[in-house]
Tab-separated table of C-alpha atoms in Angstrom:
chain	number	residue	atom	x	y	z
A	17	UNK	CA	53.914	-10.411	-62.742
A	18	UNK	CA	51.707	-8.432	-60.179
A	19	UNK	CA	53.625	-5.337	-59.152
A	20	UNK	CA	53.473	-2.338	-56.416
A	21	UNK	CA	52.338	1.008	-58.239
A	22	UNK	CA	52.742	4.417	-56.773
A	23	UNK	CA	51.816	7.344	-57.936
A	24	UNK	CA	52.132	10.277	-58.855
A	25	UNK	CA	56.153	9.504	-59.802
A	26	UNK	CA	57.446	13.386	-59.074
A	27	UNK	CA	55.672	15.436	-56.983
A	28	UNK	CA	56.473	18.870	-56.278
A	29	UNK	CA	55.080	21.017	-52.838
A	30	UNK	CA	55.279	24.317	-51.650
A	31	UNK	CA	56.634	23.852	-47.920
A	32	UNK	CA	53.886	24.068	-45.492
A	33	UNK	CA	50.948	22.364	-48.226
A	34	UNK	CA	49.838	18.584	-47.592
A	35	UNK	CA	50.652	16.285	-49.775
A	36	UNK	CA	49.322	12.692	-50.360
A	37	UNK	CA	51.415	9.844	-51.792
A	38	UNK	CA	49.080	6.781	-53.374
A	39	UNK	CA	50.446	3.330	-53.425
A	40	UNK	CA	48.319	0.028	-54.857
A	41	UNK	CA	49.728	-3.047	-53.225
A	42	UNK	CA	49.826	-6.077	-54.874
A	43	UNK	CA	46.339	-7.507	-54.181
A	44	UNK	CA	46.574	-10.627	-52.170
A	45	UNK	CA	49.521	-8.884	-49.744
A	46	UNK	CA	48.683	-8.128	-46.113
A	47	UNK	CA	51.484	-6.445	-44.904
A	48	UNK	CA	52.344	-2.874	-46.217
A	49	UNK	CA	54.996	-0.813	-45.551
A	50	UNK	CA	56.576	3.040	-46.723
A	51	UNK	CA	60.375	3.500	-46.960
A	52	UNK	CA	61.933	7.078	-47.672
A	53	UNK	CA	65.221	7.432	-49.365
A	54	UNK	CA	67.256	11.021	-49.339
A	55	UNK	CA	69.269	11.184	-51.971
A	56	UNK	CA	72.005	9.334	-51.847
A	57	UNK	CA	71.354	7.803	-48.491
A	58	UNK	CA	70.216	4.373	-47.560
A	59	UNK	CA	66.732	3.598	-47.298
A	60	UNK	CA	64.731	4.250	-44.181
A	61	UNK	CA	62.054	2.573	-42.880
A	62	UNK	CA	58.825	4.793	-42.193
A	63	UNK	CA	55.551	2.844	-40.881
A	64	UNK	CA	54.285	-0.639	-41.372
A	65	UNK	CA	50.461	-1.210	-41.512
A	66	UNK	CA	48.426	-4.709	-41.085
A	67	UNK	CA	45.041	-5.463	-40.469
A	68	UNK	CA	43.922	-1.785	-41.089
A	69	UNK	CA	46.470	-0.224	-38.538
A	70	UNK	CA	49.675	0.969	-37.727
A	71	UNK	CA	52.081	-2.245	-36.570
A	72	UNK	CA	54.679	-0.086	-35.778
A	73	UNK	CA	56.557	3.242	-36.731
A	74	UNK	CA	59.926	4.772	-36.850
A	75	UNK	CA	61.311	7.888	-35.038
A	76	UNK	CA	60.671	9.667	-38.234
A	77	UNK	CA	57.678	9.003	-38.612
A	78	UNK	CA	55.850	11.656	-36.153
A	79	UNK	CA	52.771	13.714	-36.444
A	80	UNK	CA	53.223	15.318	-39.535
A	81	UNK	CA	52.829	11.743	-41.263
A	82	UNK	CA	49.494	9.707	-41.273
A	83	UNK	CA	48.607	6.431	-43.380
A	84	UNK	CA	45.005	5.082	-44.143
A	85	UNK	CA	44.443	1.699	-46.578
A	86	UNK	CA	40.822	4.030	-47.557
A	87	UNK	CA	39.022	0.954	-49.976
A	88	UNK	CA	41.139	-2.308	-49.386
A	89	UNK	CA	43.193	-1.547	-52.676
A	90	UNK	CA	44.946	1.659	-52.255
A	91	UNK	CA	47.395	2.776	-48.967
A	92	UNK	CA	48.274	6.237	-48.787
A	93	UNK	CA	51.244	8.215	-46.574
A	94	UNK	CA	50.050	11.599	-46.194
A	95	UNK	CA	52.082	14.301	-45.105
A	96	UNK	CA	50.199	16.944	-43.531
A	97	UNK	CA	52.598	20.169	-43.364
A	98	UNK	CA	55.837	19.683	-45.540
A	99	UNK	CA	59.335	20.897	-44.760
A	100	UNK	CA	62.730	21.110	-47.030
A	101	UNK	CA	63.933	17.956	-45.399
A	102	UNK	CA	61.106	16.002	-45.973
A	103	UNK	CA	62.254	16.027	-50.044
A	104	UNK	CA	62.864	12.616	-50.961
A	105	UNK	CA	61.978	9.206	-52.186
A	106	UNK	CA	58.912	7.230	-50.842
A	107	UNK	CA	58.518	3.683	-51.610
A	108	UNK	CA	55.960	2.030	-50.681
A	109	UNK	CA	56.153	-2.013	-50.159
A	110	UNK	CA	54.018	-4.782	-49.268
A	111	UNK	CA	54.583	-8.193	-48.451
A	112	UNK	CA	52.250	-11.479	-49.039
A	113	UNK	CA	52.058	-12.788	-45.495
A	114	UNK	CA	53.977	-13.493	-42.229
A	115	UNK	CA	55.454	-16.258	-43.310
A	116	UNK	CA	56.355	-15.175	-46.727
A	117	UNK	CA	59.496	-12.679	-45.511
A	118	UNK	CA	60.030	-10.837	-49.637
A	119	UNK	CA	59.014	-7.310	-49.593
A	120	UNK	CA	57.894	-6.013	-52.893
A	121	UNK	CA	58.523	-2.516	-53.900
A	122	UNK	CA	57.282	0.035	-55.720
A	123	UNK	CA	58.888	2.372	-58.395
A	124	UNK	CA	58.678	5.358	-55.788
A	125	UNK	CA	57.573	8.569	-55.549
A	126	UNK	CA	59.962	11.757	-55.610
A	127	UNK	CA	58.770	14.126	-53.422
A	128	UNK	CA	60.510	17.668	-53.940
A	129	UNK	CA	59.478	20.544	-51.765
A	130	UNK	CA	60.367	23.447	-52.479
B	11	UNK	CA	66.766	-1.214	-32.204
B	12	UNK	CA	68.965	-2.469	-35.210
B	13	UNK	CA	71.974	-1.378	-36.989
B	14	UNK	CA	73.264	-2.340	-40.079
B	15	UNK	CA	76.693	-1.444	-41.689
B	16	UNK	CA	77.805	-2.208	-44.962
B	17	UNK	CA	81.050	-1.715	-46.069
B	18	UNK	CA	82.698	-0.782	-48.751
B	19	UNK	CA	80.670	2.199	-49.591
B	20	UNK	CA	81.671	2.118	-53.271
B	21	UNK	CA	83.469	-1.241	-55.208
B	22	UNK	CA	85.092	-1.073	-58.657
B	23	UNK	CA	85.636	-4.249	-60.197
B	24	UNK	CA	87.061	-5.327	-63.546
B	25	UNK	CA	83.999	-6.792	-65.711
B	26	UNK	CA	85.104	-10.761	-64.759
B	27	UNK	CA	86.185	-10.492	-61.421
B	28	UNK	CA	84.546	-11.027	-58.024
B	29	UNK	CA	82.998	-8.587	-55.754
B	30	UNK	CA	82.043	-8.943	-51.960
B	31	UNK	CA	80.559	-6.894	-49.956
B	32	UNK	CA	79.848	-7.317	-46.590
B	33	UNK	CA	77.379	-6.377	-43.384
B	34	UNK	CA	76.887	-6.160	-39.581
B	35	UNK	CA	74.027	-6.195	-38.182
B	36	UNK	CA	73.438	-5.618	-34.145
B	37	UNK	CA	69.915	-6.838	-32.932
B	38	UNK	CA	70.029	-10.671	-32.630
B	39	UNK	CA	66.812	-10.987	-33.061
B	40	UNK	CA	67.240	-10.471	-36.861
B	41	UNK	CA	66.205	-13.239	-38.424
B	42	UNK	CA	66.278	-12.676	-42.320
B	43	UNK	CA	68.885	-10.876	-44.343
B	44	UNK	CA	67.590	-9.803	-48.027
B	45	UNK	CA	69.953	-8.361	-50.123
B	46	UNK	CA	68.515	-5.542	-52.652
B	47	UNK	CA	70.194	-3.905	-56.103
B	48	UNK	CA	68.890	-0.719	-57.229
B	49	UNK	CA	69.328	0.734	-60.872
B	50	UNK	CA	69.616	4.354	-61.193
B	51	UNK	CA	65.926	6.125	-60.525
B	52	UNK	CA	64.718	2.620	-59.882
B	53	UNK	CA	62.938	0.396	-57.013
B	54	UNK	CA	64.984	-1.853	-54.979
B	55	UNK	CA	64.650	-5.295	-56.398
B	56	UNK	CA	65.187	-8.719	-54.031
B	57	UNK	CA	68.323	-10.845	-55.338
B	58	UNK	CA	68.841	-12.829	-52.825
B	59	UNK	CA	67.854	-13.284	-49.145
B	60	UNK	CA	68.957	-15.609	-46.274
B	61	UNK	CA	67.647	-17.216	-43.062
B	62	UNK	CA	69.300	-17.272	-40.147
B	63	UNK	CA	68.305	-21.805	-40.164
B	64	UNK	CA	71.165	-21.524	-43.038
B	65	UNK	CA	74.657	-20.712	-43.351
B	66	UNK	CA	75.264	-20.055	-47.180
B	67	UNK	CA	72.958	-19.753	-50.173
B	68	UNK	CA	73.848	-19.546	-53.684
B	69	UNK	CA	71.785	-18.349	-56.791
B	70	UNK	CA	73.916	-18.639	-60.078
B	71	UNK	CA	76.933	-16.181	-59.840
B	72	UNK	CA	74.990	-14.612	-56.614
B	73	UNK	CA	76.047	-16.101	-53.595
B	74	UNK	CA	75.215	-14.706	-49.961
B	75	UNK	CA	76.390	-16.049	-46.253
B	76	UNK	CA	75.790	-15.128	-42.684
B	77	UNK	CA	77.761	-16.002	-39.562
B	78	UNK	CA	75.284	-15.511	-37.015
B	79	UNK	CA	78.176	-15.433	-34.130
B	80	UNK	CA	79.716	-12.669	-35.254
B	81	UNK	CA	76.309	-11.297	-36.697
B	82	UNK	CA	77.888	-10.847	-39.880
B	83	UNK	CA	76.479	-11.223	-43.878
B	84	UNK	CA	78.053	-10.998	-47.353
B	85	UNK	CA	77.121	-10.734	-50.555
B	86	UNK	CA	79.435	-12.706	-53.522
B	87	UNK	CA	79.047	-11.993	-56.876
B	88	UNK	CA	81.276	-13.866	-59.409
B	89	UNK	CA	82.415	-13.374	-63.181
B	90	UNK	CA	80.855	-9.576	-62.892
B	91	UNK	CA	79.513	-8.098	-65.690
B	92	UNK	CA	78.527	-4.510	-66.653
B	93	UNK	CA	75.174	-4.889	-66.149
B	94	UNK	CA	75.723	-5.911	-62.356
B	95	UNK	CA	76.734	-2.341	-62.180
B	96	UNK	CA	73.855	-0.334	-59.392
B	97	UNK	CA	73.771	-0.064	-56.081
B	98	UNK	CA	73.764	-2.897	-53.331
B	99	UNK	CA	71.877	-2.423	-49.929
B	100	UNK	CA	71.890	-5.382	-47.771
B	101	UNK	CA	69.322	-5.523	-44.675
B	102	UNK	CA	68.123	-7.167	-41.841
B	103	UNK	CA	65.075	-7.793	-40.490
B	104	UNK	CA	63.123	-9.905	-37.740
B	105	UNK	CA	60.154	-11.349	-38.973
B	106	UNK	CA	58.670	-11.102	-34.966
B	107	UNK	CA	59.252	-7.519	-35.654
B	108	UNK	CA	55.915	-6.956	-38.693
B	109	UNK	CA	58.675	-7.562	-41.181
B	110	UNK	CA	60.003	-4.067	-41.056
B	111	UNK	CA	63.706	-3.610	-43.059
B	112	UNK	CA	66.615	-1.962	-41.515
B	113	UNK	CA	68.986	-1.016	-44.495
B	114	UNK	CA	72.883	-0.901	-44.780
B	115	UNK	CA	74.098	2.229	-46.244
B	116	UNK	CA	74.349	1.140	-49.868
B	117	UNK	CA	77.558	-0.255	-51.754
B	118	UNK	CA	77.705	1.342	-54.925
B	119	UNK	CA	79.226	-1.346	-57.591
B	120	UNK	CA	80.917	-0.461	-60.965
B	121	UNK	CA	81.794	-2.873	-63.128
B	122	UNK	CA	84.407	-1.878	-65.686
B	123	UNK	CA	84.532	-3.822	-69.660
């Protein structure tokens, strides 16, 4: 069954270094999508991304965070000057089509900075 | 923009029983309620999702329904067993809206032998 991969799975910053976070959607999807989860909070929603831009973005996500879909397979959240409270975990998602509502996840990546 | 609560914030149930848990949601433009278990260090995996065309869906011992009057959603699971133990997050989402997810806070579901 085609899945979302992320990678790396941990990733450890210094605060203040850029850090990039790869997903690979599953490869038919259109719609992609990156959650963040503190632990032991709900899951947030970050940015959503179709047709090779930015549909629409949450209050969290201000200009510290940037995505880009580089080659048509991978999507990456980069996150240009990390803080403490920006340790957590990303998912990314994507979903088929408009019409086709499921959003598939990914396993996530833990992003600790330290 | 939407809100979602979900209450209770943790459920113990004896392995055999029922659980429900249950969610409000504020924007009535949402028009699709997933519901989403999560296993420890895990993704969120899809068990079940609703329409707001339907009143009541059922999947095996997983049943969900949504009273779009009071903007209101719930989860059923019957004859639990251990391994339904993990965390529930129900959400809410219009699909007018690039299918973006506003999450409840997470139900947190042990189920006891």
């Amino acid at each position: 069954e085609p899945e979302v991969t992320q990678t790396p799975s941990h990733q450890v910053t210094q605060m203040g270094q850029e850090v990039i976070l790869r997903c690979v959607p599953i490869s038919n999807h259109l719609y992609f999508y990156w959650y963040r989860q503190i632990l032991g909070q709900k899951v947030e929603f970050l940015v959503s991304f179709y047709n090779n831009e930015i549909s629409e973005k949450s209050e969290i996500f201000d200009d510290q965070f940037s995505v880009e879909r580089p080659d048509g397979s991978n999507f990456t959240l980069k996150i240009r000057s990390t803080k403490l409270e920006d340790s957590a975990m990303y998912f990314c998602a994507s979903r088929l089509s408009y019409l086709n509502t499921e959003a598939f996840f990914g396993q996530g990546t833990r992003l600790t900075v330290v | 923009g939407e809100n979602v609560e979900q209450h209770p914030s943790t459920l113990s149930v004896q392995e055999g029983d029922s659980a429900v848990i249950k969610c409000t949601y504020s924007d009535s433009a949402s028009n699709y309620f997933p519901w989403y278990k999560q296993e420890l260090g895990k993704r969120p995996q899809l068990i079940i999702d609703i329409r707001s065309n339907v009143g009541e869906k059922k999947d095996q011992r997983i049943a969900v329904t949504l009273n779009k009057t009071a903007k209101h959603f719930s989860l059923h699971i019957t004859e639990t067993q251990p391994e339904d133990s993990a965390v529930y997050f129900c959400a809410a989402c219009s699909t007018d809206s690039w299918g973006k997810l506003q999450f409840g806070a997470g139900t947190q579901v042990v189920v006891t032998p």
